[in-house]
């Protein structure tokens, strides 16, 4: 294996392994732990600690390769450990936010997959990370394996982003595309999405659009440098949809997808942002997204449209994004990532009247 691309810069010695601690051994955390300790895992990342509120119980069910790591239910043990990076995969805003803050203050870099933490506390955590000379990365919080944060934040840094249109909830897309294909009820489509691990047992946050609104709020930060809270986004649910809505869309050569939209008029300071189930032509990018796929079309002033797609739900897909973030940190641990200067939009408006006609 050639590890040269991981040579570190600044005052860190080259080729050293990054020691990683995991906070939260749930669905995503368990997949991450298994991937990082797999015998064919060749990246210079070493998982050494697992912190979970039920550490004792969960450790007892693991194979030796995992059970032999340091397990603890005390977050302080992670803080005082010799880990360089902590991956946070907890399903609650608290205590995750306080733990991330404490970890940055004690000199750790952070990778999180927790969209709630990023949407509500991202700007503050990014500034703190910069002040501490550490990194805060969150690719897995939006779009599963679809690398939207990297594309929008780094790849399009030279672009003036005008608008973002996206399918951001893999669970909702799995449910809606299943209703379309199988002409089945929403309950049946939800049961199938759950069976594939694309949806929580309680899919209401996905179907209500809150999950997509949370991710859209994060993307408004990345693409427009705007501080927007999920609650400020006009969010319309999908749970009223019936098989007949899909039949009607088919007659118009299309289907229904939960779409998130944001565009920003910089001169007037007006952000338009909404999430709604809308009619999309069958031949469009969104019409072609089935199962847990996510897609984003980013319209820029200089380069036109850039399209990114990828699997947007499931622990495997999310782990791919999180490991990508770990690698980015390991490659250059001393890098200072300047926190964006966020502004608040003067006005936030929702779905315009002409668009309401397209909402189903
Ligand atoms: N699943 C996905 O496909 C997916 C995709 C992208 C991002 N994410 C994000 O990944 C994170 C984890 O999701 P998941 O699917 O792995 O959830 P999960 O299976 O429910 O696991 C959540 C983990 O967080 C722990 N936890 C929950 N509330 C806690 C609290 N108040 N204090 C301490 N620990 C707490 C849980 O402990 P217990 O086991 O004791 O409850 C568990 O270890 C979430 O932020 C989610 O939004 C998930």
PDB file of N, CA, C and O in Angstrom, residues 266-324:
ATOM      1  N   UNK A 266     -28.779  37.654  -3.650  1.00  0.00           N
ATOM      2  CA  UNK A 266     -27.780  38.298  -2.783  1.00  0.00           C
ATOM      3  C   UNK A 266     -28.007  39.801  -2.668  1.00  0.00           C
ATOM      4  O   UNK A 266     -27.760  40.390  -1.617  1.00  0.00           O
ATOM      5  N   UNK A 267     -28.461  40.427  -3.753  1.00  0.00           N
ATOM      6  CA  UNK A 267     -28.650  41.876  -3.729  1.00  0.00           C
ATOM      7  C   UNK A 267     -29.743  42.258  -2.723  1.00  0.00           C
ATOM      8  O   UNK A 267     -29.590  43.174  -1.929  1.00  0.00           O
ATOM      9  N   UNK A 268     -30.844  41.510  -2.771  1.00  0.00           N
ATOM     10  CA  UNK A 268     -31.975  41.843  -1.886  1.00  0.00           C
ATOM     11  C   UNK A 268     -31.915  41.104  -0.555  1.00  0.00           C
ATOM     12  O   UNK A 268     -32.707  41.366   0.350  1.00  0.00           O
ATOM     13  N   UNK A 269     -31.011  40.145  -0.460  1.00  0.00           N
ATOM     14  CA  UNK A 269     -30.904  39.378   0.783  1.00  0.00           C
ATOM     15  C   UNK A 269     -32.086  38.451   1.005  1.00  0.00           C
ATOM     16  O   UNK A 269     -32.442  38.142   2.145  1.00  0.00           O
ATOM     17  N   UNK A 270     -32.710  38.013  -0.111  1.00  0.00           N
ATOM     18  CA  UNK A 270     -33.902  37.163   0.022  1.00  0.00           C
ATOM     19  C   UNK A 270     -33.565  35.706  -0.295  1.00  0.00           C
ATOM     20  O   UNK A 270     -33.101  35.387  -1.397  1.00  0.00           O
ATOM     21  N   UNK A 271     -33.807  34.858   0.679  1.00  0.00           N
ATOM     22  CA  UNK A 271     -33.650  33.418   0.482  1.00  0.00           C
ATOM     23  C   UNK A 271     -35.023  32.802   0.242  1.00  0.00           C
ATOM     24  O   UNK A 271     -35.956  33.035   1.021  1.00  0.00           O
ATOM     25  N   UNK A 272     -35.145  32.047  -0.847  1.00  0.00           N
ATOM     26  CA  UNK A 272     -36.355  31.249  -1.053  1.00  0.00           C
ATOM     27  C   UNK A 272     -35.985  29.812  -0.707  1.00  0.00           C
ATOM     28  O   UNK A 272     -34.988  29.295  -1.238  1.00  0.00           O
ATOM     29  N   UNK A 273     -36.716  29.195   0.188  1.00  0.00           N
ATOM     30  CA  UNK A 273     -36.371  27.822   0.594  1.00  0.00           C
ATOM     31  C   UNK A 273     -37.628  27.050   0.933  1.00  0.00           C
ATOM     32  O   UNK A 273     -38.476  27.546   1.685  1.00  0.00           O
ATOM     33  N   UNK A 274     -37.763  25.888   0.358  1.00  0.00           N
ATOM     34  CA  UNK A 274     -38.917  25.033   0.672  1.00  0.00           C
ATOM     35  C   UNK A 274     -38.610  23.562   0.431  1.00  0.00           C
ATOM     36  O   UNK A 274     -37.681  23.228  -0.304  1.00  0.00           O
ATOM     37  N   UNK A 275     -39.412  22.725   1.053  1.00  0.00           N
ATOM     38  CA  UNK A 275     -39.382  21.277   0.814  1.00  0.00           C
ATOM     39  C   UNK A 275     -40.819  20.872   0.557  1.00  0.00           C
ATOM     40  O   UNK A 275     -41.706  21.205   1.349  1.00  0.00           O
ATOM     41  N   UNK A 276     -41.063  20.168  -0.551  1.00  0.00           N
ATOM     42  CA  UNK A 276     -42.445  19.771  -0.863  1.00  0.00           C
ATOM     43  C   UNK A 276     -42.452  18.597  -1.831  1.00  0.00           C
ATOM     44  O   UNK A 276     -41.501  18.422  -2.604  1.00  0.00           O
ATOM     45  N   UNK A 277     -43.530  17.804  -1.793  1.00  0.00           N
ATOM     46  CA  UNK A 277     -43.680  16.782  -2.825  1.00  0.00           C
ATOM     47  C   UNK A 277     -44.183  17.458  -4.093  1.00  0.00           C
ATOM     48  O   UNK A 277     -45.226  18.129  -4.061  1.00  0.00           O
ATOM     49  N   UNK A 278     -43.439  17.346  -5.173  1.00  0.00           N
ATOM     50  CA  UNK A 278     -43.869  18.011  -6.410  1.00  0.00           C
ATOM     51  C   UNK A 278     -43.843  17.031  -7.581  1.00  0.00           C
ATOM     52  O   UNK A 278     -43.164  16.006  -7.542  1.00  0.00           O
ATOM     53  N   UNK A 279     -44.581  17.392  -8.610  1.00  0.00           N
ATOM     54  CA  UNK A 279     -44.557  16.632  -9.858  1.00  0.00           C
ATOM     55  C   UNK A 279     -43.198  16.838 -10.518  1.00  0.00           C
ATOM     56  O   UNK A 279     -42.712  17.979 -10.607  1.00  0.00           O
ATOM     57  N   UNK A 280     -42.582  15.722 -10.973  1.00  0.00           N
ATOM     58  CA  UNK A 280     -41.336  15.847 -11.750  1.00  0.00           C
ATOM     59  C   UNK A 280     -41.475  14.994 -13.009  1.00  0.00           C
ATOM     60  O   UNK A 280     -42.024  13.886 -12.949  1.00  0.00           O
ATOM     61  N   UNK A 281     -41.018  15.476 -14.164  1.00  0.00           N
ATOM     62  CA  UNK A 281     -41.091  14.666 -15.379  1.00  0.00           C
ATOM     63  C   UNK A 281     -40.294  13.368 -15.227  1.00  0.00           C
ATOM     64  O   UNK A 281     -39.236  13.355 -14.588  1.00  0.00           O
ATOM     65  N   UNK A 282     -40.803  12.288 -15.815  1.00  0.00           N
ATOM     66  CA  UNK A 282     -40.136  10.988 -15.708  1.00  0.00           C
ATOM     67  C   UNK A 282     -38.731  11.003 -16.274  1.00  0.00           C
ATOM     68  O   UNK A 282     -37.865  10.247 -15.819  1.00  0.00           O
ATOM     69  N   UNK A 283     -38.472  11.863 -17.245  1.00  0.00           N
ATOM     70  CA  UNK A 283     -37.150  11.897 -17.888  1.00  0.00           C
ATOM     71  C   UNK A 283     -36.174  12.834 -17.172  1.00  0.00           C
ATOM     72  O   UNK A 283     -35.024  12.963 -17.588  1.00  0.00           O
ATOM     73  N   UNK A 284     -36.615  13.504 -16.120  1.00  0.00           N
ATOM     74  CA  UNK A 284     -35.730  14.451 -15.429  1.00  0.00           C
ATOM     75  C   UNK A 284     -34.778  13.704 -14.478  1.00  0.00           C
ATOM     76  O   UNK A 284     -34.968  12.512 -14.206  1.00  0.00           O
ATOM     77  N   UNK A 285     -33.781  14.423 -13.982  1.00  0.00           N
ATOM     78  CA  UNK A 285     -32.841  13.817 -13.014  1.00  0.00           C
ATOM     79  C   UNK A 285     -33.621  13.276 -11.820  1.00  0.00           C
ATOM     80  O   UNK A 285     -33.440  12.127 -11.392  1.00  0.00           O
ATOM     81  N   UNK A 286     -34.514  14.075 -11.278  1.00  0.00           N
ATOM     82  CA  UNK A 286     -35.241  13.640 -10.082  1.00  0.00           C
ATOM     83  C   UNK A 286     -36.193  12.486 -10.400  1.00  0.00           C
ATOM     84  O   UNK A 286     -36.355  11.570  -9.594  1.00  0.00           O
ATOM     85  N   UNK A 287     -36.822  12.525 -11.598  1.00  0.00           N
ATOM     86  CA  UNK A 287     -37.737  11.446 -11.989  1.00  0.00           C
ATOM     87  C   UNK A 287     -37.025  10.106 -12.077  1.00  0.00           C
ATOM     88  O   UNK A 287     -37.641   9.058 -11.913  1.00  0.00           O
ATOM     89  N   UNK A 288     -35.713  10.131 -12.314  1.00  0.00           N
ATOM     90  CA  UNK A 288     -34.949   8.886 -12.443  1.00  0.00           C
ATOM     91  C   UNK A 288     -34.408   8.366 -11.119  1.00  0.00           C
ATOM     92  O   UNK A 288     -33.786   7.308 -11.076  1.00  0.00           O
ATOM     93  N   UNK A 289     -34.607   9.092 -10.038  1.00  0.00           N
ATOM     94  CA  UNK A 289     -34.069   8.658  -8.736  1.00  0.00           C
ATOM     95  C   UNK A 289     -35.018   7.657  -8.078  1.00  0.00           C
ATOM     96  O   UNK A 289     -36.162   7.990  -7.758  1.00  0.00           O
ATOM     97  N   UNK A 290     -34.546   6.438  -7.876  1.00  0.00           N
ATOM     98  CA  UNK A 290     -35.382   5.414  -7.241  1.00  0.00           C
ATOM     99  C   UNK A 290     -34.707   4.936  -5.957  1.00  0.00           C
ATOM    100  O   UNK A 290     -33.523   5.209  -5.729  1.00  0.00           O
ATOM    101  N   UNK A 291     -35.480   4.199  -5.147  1.00  0.00           N
ATOM    102  CA  UNK A 291     -34.926   3.682  -3.898  1.00  0.00           C
ATOM    103  C   UNK A 291     -34.370   4.828  -3.062  1.00  0.00           C
ATOM    104  O   UNK A 291     -34.896   5.940  -3.100  1.00  0.00           O
ATOM    105  N   UNK A 292     -33.281   4.554  -2.321  1.00  0.00           N
ATOM    106  CA  UNK A 292     -32.778   5.582  -1.401  1.00  0.00           C
ATOM    107  C   UNK A 292     -31.857   6.604  -2.061  1.00  0.00           C
ATOM    108  O   UNK A 292     -31.090   7.274  -1.369  1.00  0.00           O
ATOM    109  N   UNK A 293     -31.915   6.709  -3.381  1.00  0.00           N
ATOM    110  CA  UNK A 293     -30.994   7.635  -4.047  1.00  0.00           C
ATOM    111  C   UNK A 293     -31.302   9.093  -3.714  1.00  0.00           C
ATOM    112  O   UNK A 293     -32.464   9.476  -3.574  1.00  0.00           O
ATOM    113  N   UNK A 294     -30.255   9.865  -3.617  1.00  0.00           N
ATOM    114  CA  UNK A 294     -30.348  11.319  -3.481  1.00  0.00           C
ATOM    115  C   UNK A 294     -29.757  11.958  -4.729  1.00  0.00           C
ATOM    116  O   UNK A 294     -28.975  11.325  -5.439  1.00  0.00           O
ATOM    117  N   UNK A 295     -30.161  13.179  -5.005  1.00  0.00           N
ATOM    118  CA  UNK A 295     -29.584  13.912  -6.141  1.00  0.00           C
ATOM    119  C   UNK A 295     -29.609  15.391  -5.811  1.00  0.00           C
ATOM    120  O   UNK A 295     -30.498  15.856  -5.088  1.00  0.00           O
ATOM    121  N   UNK A 296     -28.645  16.112  -6.324  1.00  0.00           N
ATOM    122  CA  UNK A 296     -28.649  17.570  -6.161  1.00  0.00           C
ATOM    123  C   UNK A 296     -28.240  18.208  -7.478  1.00  0.00           C
ATOM    124  O   UNK A 296     -27.292  17.748  -8.124  1.00  0.00           O
ATOM    125  N   UNK A 297     -28.986  19.211  -7.867  1.00  0.00           N
ATOM    126  CA  UNK A 297     -28.631  20.002  -9.050  1.00  0.00           C
ATOM    127  C   UNK A 297     -28.278  21.387  -8.528  1.00  0.00           C
ATOM    128  O   UNK A 297     -29.129  22.070  -7.940  1.00  0.00           O
ATOM    129  N   UNK A 298     -27.029  21.769  -8.714  1.00  0.00           N
ATOM    130  CA  UNK A 298     -26.585  23.064  -8.192  1.00  0.00           C
ATOM    131  C   UNK A 298     -26.376  23.995  -9.376  1.00  0.00           C
ATOM    132  O   UNK A 298     -25.559  23.698 -10.261  1.00  0.00           O
ATOM    133  N   UNK A 299     -27.128  25.070  -9.387  1.00  0.00           N
ATOM    134  CA  UNK A 299     -27.020  26.025 -10.493  1.00  0.00           C
ATOM    135  C   UNK A 299     -26.052  27.123 -10.098  1.00  0.00           C
ATOM    136  O   UNK A 299     -26.222  27.778  -9.060  1.00  0.00           O
ATOM    137  N   UNK A 300     -25.019  27.316 -10.935  1.00  0.00           N
ATOM    138  CA  UNK A 300     -24.017  28.343 -10.651  1.00  0.00           C
ATOM    139  C   UNK A 300     -24.025  29.404 -11.732  1.00  0.00           C
ATOM    140  O   UNK A 300     -24.466  29.157 -12.849  1.00  0.00           O
ATOM    141  N   UNK A 301     -23.507  30.583 -11.361  1.00  0.00           N
ATOM    142  CA  UNK A 301     -23.502  31.687 -12.307  1.00  0.00           C
ATOM    143  C   UNK A 301     -22.460  31.480 -13.411  1.00  0.00           C
ATOM    144  O   UNK A 301     -22.656  31.882 -14.540  1.00  0.00           O
ATOM    145  N   UNK A 302     -21.356  30.827 -13.101  1.00  0.00           N
ATOM    146  CA  UNK A 302     -20.256  30.731 -14.065  1.00  0.00           C
ATOM    147  C   UNK A 302     -20.226  29.397 -14.795  1.00  0.00           C
ATOM    148  O   UNK A 302     -19.920  29.351 -15.984  1.00  0.00           O
ATOM    149  N   UNK A 303     -20.502  28.309 -14.083  1.00  0.00           N
ATOM    150  CA  UNK A 303     -20.299  26.979 -14.685  1.00  0.00           C
ATOM    151  C   UNK A 303     -21.607  26.274 -15.032  1.00  0.00           C
ATOM    152  O   UNK A 303     -21.584  25.123 -15.447  1.00  0.00           O
ATOM    153  N   UNK A 304     -22.721  26.941 -14.835  1.00  0.00           N
ATOM    154  CA  UNK A 304     -23.998  26.288 -15.137  1.00  0.00           C
ATOM    155  C   UNK A 304     -24.350  25.256 -14.084  1.00  0.00           C
ATOM    156  O   UNK A 304     -23.966  25.395 -12.922  1.00  0.00           O
ATOM    157  N   UNK A 305     -25.037  24.205 -14.502  1.00  0.00           N
ATOM    158  CA  UNK A 305     -25.514  23.212 -13.542  1.00  0.00           C
ATOM    159  C   UNK A 305     -24.466  22.130 -13.264  1.00  0.00           C
ATOM    160  O   UNK A 305     -23.804  21.652 -14.182  1.00  0.00           O
ATOM    161  N   UNK A 306     -24.371  21.763 -12.003  1.00  0.00           N
ATOM    162  CA  UNK A 306     -23.559  20.607 -11.623  1.00  0.00           C
ATOM    163  C   UNK A 306     -24.495  19.644 -10.906  1.00  0.00           C
ATOM    164  O   UNK A 306     -25.271  20.045 -10.036  1.00  0.00           O
ATOM    165  N   UNK A 307     -24.441  18.373 -11.326  1.00  0.00           N
ATOM    166  CA  UNK A 307     -25.363  17.378 -10.772  1.00  0.00           C
ATOM    167  C   UNK A 307     -24.571  16.339  -9.987  1.00  0.00           C
ATOM    168  O   UNK A 307     -23.552  15.850 -10.462  1.00  0.00           O
ATOM    169  N   UNK A 308     -25.032  16.044  -8.779  1.00  0.00           N
ATOM    170  CA  UNK A 308     -24.402  15.015  -7.942  1.00  0.00           C
ATOM    171  C   UNK A 308     -25.496  14.042  -7.530  1.00  0.00           C
ATOM    172  O   UNK A 308     -26.592  14.484  -7.150  1.00  0.00           O
ATOM    173  N   UNK A 309     -25.221  12.761  -7.590  1.00  0.00           N
ATOM    174  CA  UNK A 309     -26.207  11.791  -7.108  1.00  0.00           C
ATOM    175  C   UNK A 309     -25.480  10.727  -6.277  1.00  0.00           C
ATOM    176  O   UNK A 309     -24.262  10.612  -6.339  1.00  0.00           O
ATOM    177  N   UNK A 310     -26.246   9.946  -5.544  1.00  0.00           N
ATOM    178  CA  UNK A 310     -25.640   8.865  -4.762  1.00  0.00           C
ATOM    179  C   UNK A 310     -26.632   8.332  -3.755  1.00  0.00           C
ATOM    180  O   UNK A 310     -27.686   8.934  -3.537  1.00  0.00           O
ATOM    181  N   UNK A 311     -26.280   7.208  -3.157  1.00  0.00           N
ATOM    182  CA  UNK A 311     -27.205   6.596  -2.192  1.00  0.00           C
ATOM    183  C   UNK A 311     -27.289   7.456  -0.936  1.00  0.00           C
ATOM    184  O   UNK A 311     -26.282   7.720  -0.289  1.00  0.00           O
ATOM    185  N   UNK A 312     -28.514   7.871  -0.624  1.00  0.00           N
ATOM    186  CA  UNK A 312     -28.677   8.870   0.417  1.00  0.00           C
ATOM    187  C   UNK A 312     -29.144   8.351   1.759  1.00  0.00           C
ATOM    188  O   UNK A 312     -29.360   9.140   2.679  1.00  0.00           O
ATOM    189  N   UNK A 313     -29.315   7.050   1.909  1.00  0.00           N
ATOM    190  CA  UNK A 313     -29.746   6.530   3.210  1.00  0.00           C
ATOM    191  C   UNK A 313     -29.078   5.190   3.444  1.00  0.00           C
ATOM    192  O   UNK A 313     -28.635   4.520   2.516  1.00  0.00           O
ATOM    193  N   UNK A 314     -29.038   4.817   4.712  1.00  0.00           N
ATOM    194  CA  UNK A 314     -28.453   3.532   5.072  1.00  0.00           C
ATOM    195  C   UNK A 314     -27.087   3.739   5.700  1.00  0.00           C
ATOM    196  O   UNK A 314     -26.355   4.682   5.372  1.00  0.00           O
ATOM    197  N   UNK A 315     -26.776   2.847   6.629  1.00  0.00           N
ATOM    198  CA  UNK A 315     -25.540   2.984   7.392  1.00  0.00           C
ATOM    199  C   UNK A 315     -24.306   2.780   6.516  1.00  0.00           C
ATOM    200  O   UNK A 315     -23.285   3.449   6.705  1.00  0.00           O
ATOM    201  N   UNK A 316     -24.381   1.874   5.546  1.00  0.00           N
ATOM    202  CA  UNK A 316     -23.205   1.619   4.697  1.00  0.00           C
ATOM    203  C   UNK A 316     -22.823   2.874   3.926  1.00  0.00           C
ATOM    204  O   UNK A 316     -21.648   3.239   3.844  1.00  0.00           O
ATOM    205  N   UNK A 317     -23.836   3.513   3.338  1.00  0.00           N
ATOM    206  CA  UNK A 317     -23.578   4.722   2.538  1.00  0.00           C
ATOM    207  C   UNK A 317     -23.038   5.831   3.435  1.00  0.00           C
ATOM    208  O   UNK A 317     -22.089   6.549   3.071  1.00  0.00           O
ATOM    209  N   UNK A 318     -23.617   5.972   4.614  1.00  0.00           N
ATOM    210  CA  UNK A 318     -23.192   7.040   5.525  1.00  0.00           C
ATOM    211  C   UNK A 318     -21.761   6.801   6.002  1.00  0.00           C
ATOM    212  O   UNK A 318     -20.976   7.749   6.155  1.00  0.00           O
ATOM    213  N   UNK A 319     -21.438   5.528   6.217  1.00  0.00           N
ATOM    214  CA  UNK A 319     -20.073   5.206   6.670  1.00  0.00           C
ATOM    215  C   UNK A 319     -19.049   5.584   5.600  1.00  0.00           C
ATOM    216  O   UNK A 319     -17.939   6.020   5.913  1.00  0.00           O
ATOM    217  N   UNK A 320     -19.421   5.437   4.332  1.00  0.00           N
ATOM    218  CA  UNK A 320     -18.496   5.819   3.249  1.00  0.00           C
ATOM    219  C   UNK A 320     -18.156   7.305   3.369  1.00  0.00           C
ATOM    220  O   UNK A 320     -16.988   7.713   3.294  1.00  0.00           O
ATOM    221  N   UNK A 321     -19.198   8.128   3.589  1.00  0.00           N
ATOM    222  CA  UNK A 321     -18.976   9.576   3.705  1.00  0.00           C
ATOM    223  C   UNK A 321     -18.119   9.885   4.936  1.00  0.00           C
ATOM    224  O   UNK A 321     -17.188  10.700   4.867  1.00  0.00           O
ATOM    225  N   UNK A 322     -18.422   9.243   6.058  1.00  0.00           N
ATOM    226  CA  UNK A 322     -17.687   9.547   7.295  1.00  0.00           C
ATOM    227  C   UNK A 322     -16.225   9.130   7.181  1.00  0.00           C
ATOM    228  O   UNK A 322     -15.320   9.843   7.640  1.00  0.00           O
ATOM    229  N   UNK A 323     -15.981   7.990   6.546  1.00  0.00           N
ATOM    230  CA  UNK A 323     -14.580   7.544   6.399  1.00  0.00           C
ATOM    231  C   UNK A 323     -13.843   8.492   5.453  1.00  0.00           C
ATOM    232  O   UNK A 323     -12.660   8.795   5.650  1.00  0.00           O
ATOM    233  N   UNK A 324     -14.542   9.010   4.453  1.00  0.00           N
ATOM    234  CA  UNK A 324     -13.926  10.018   3.577  1.00  0.00           C
ATOM    235  C   UNK A 324     -13.484  11.237   4.377  1.00  0.00           C
ATOM    236  O   UNK A 324     -12.406  11.800   4.139  1.00  0.00           O
TER     237      UNK A 324
END
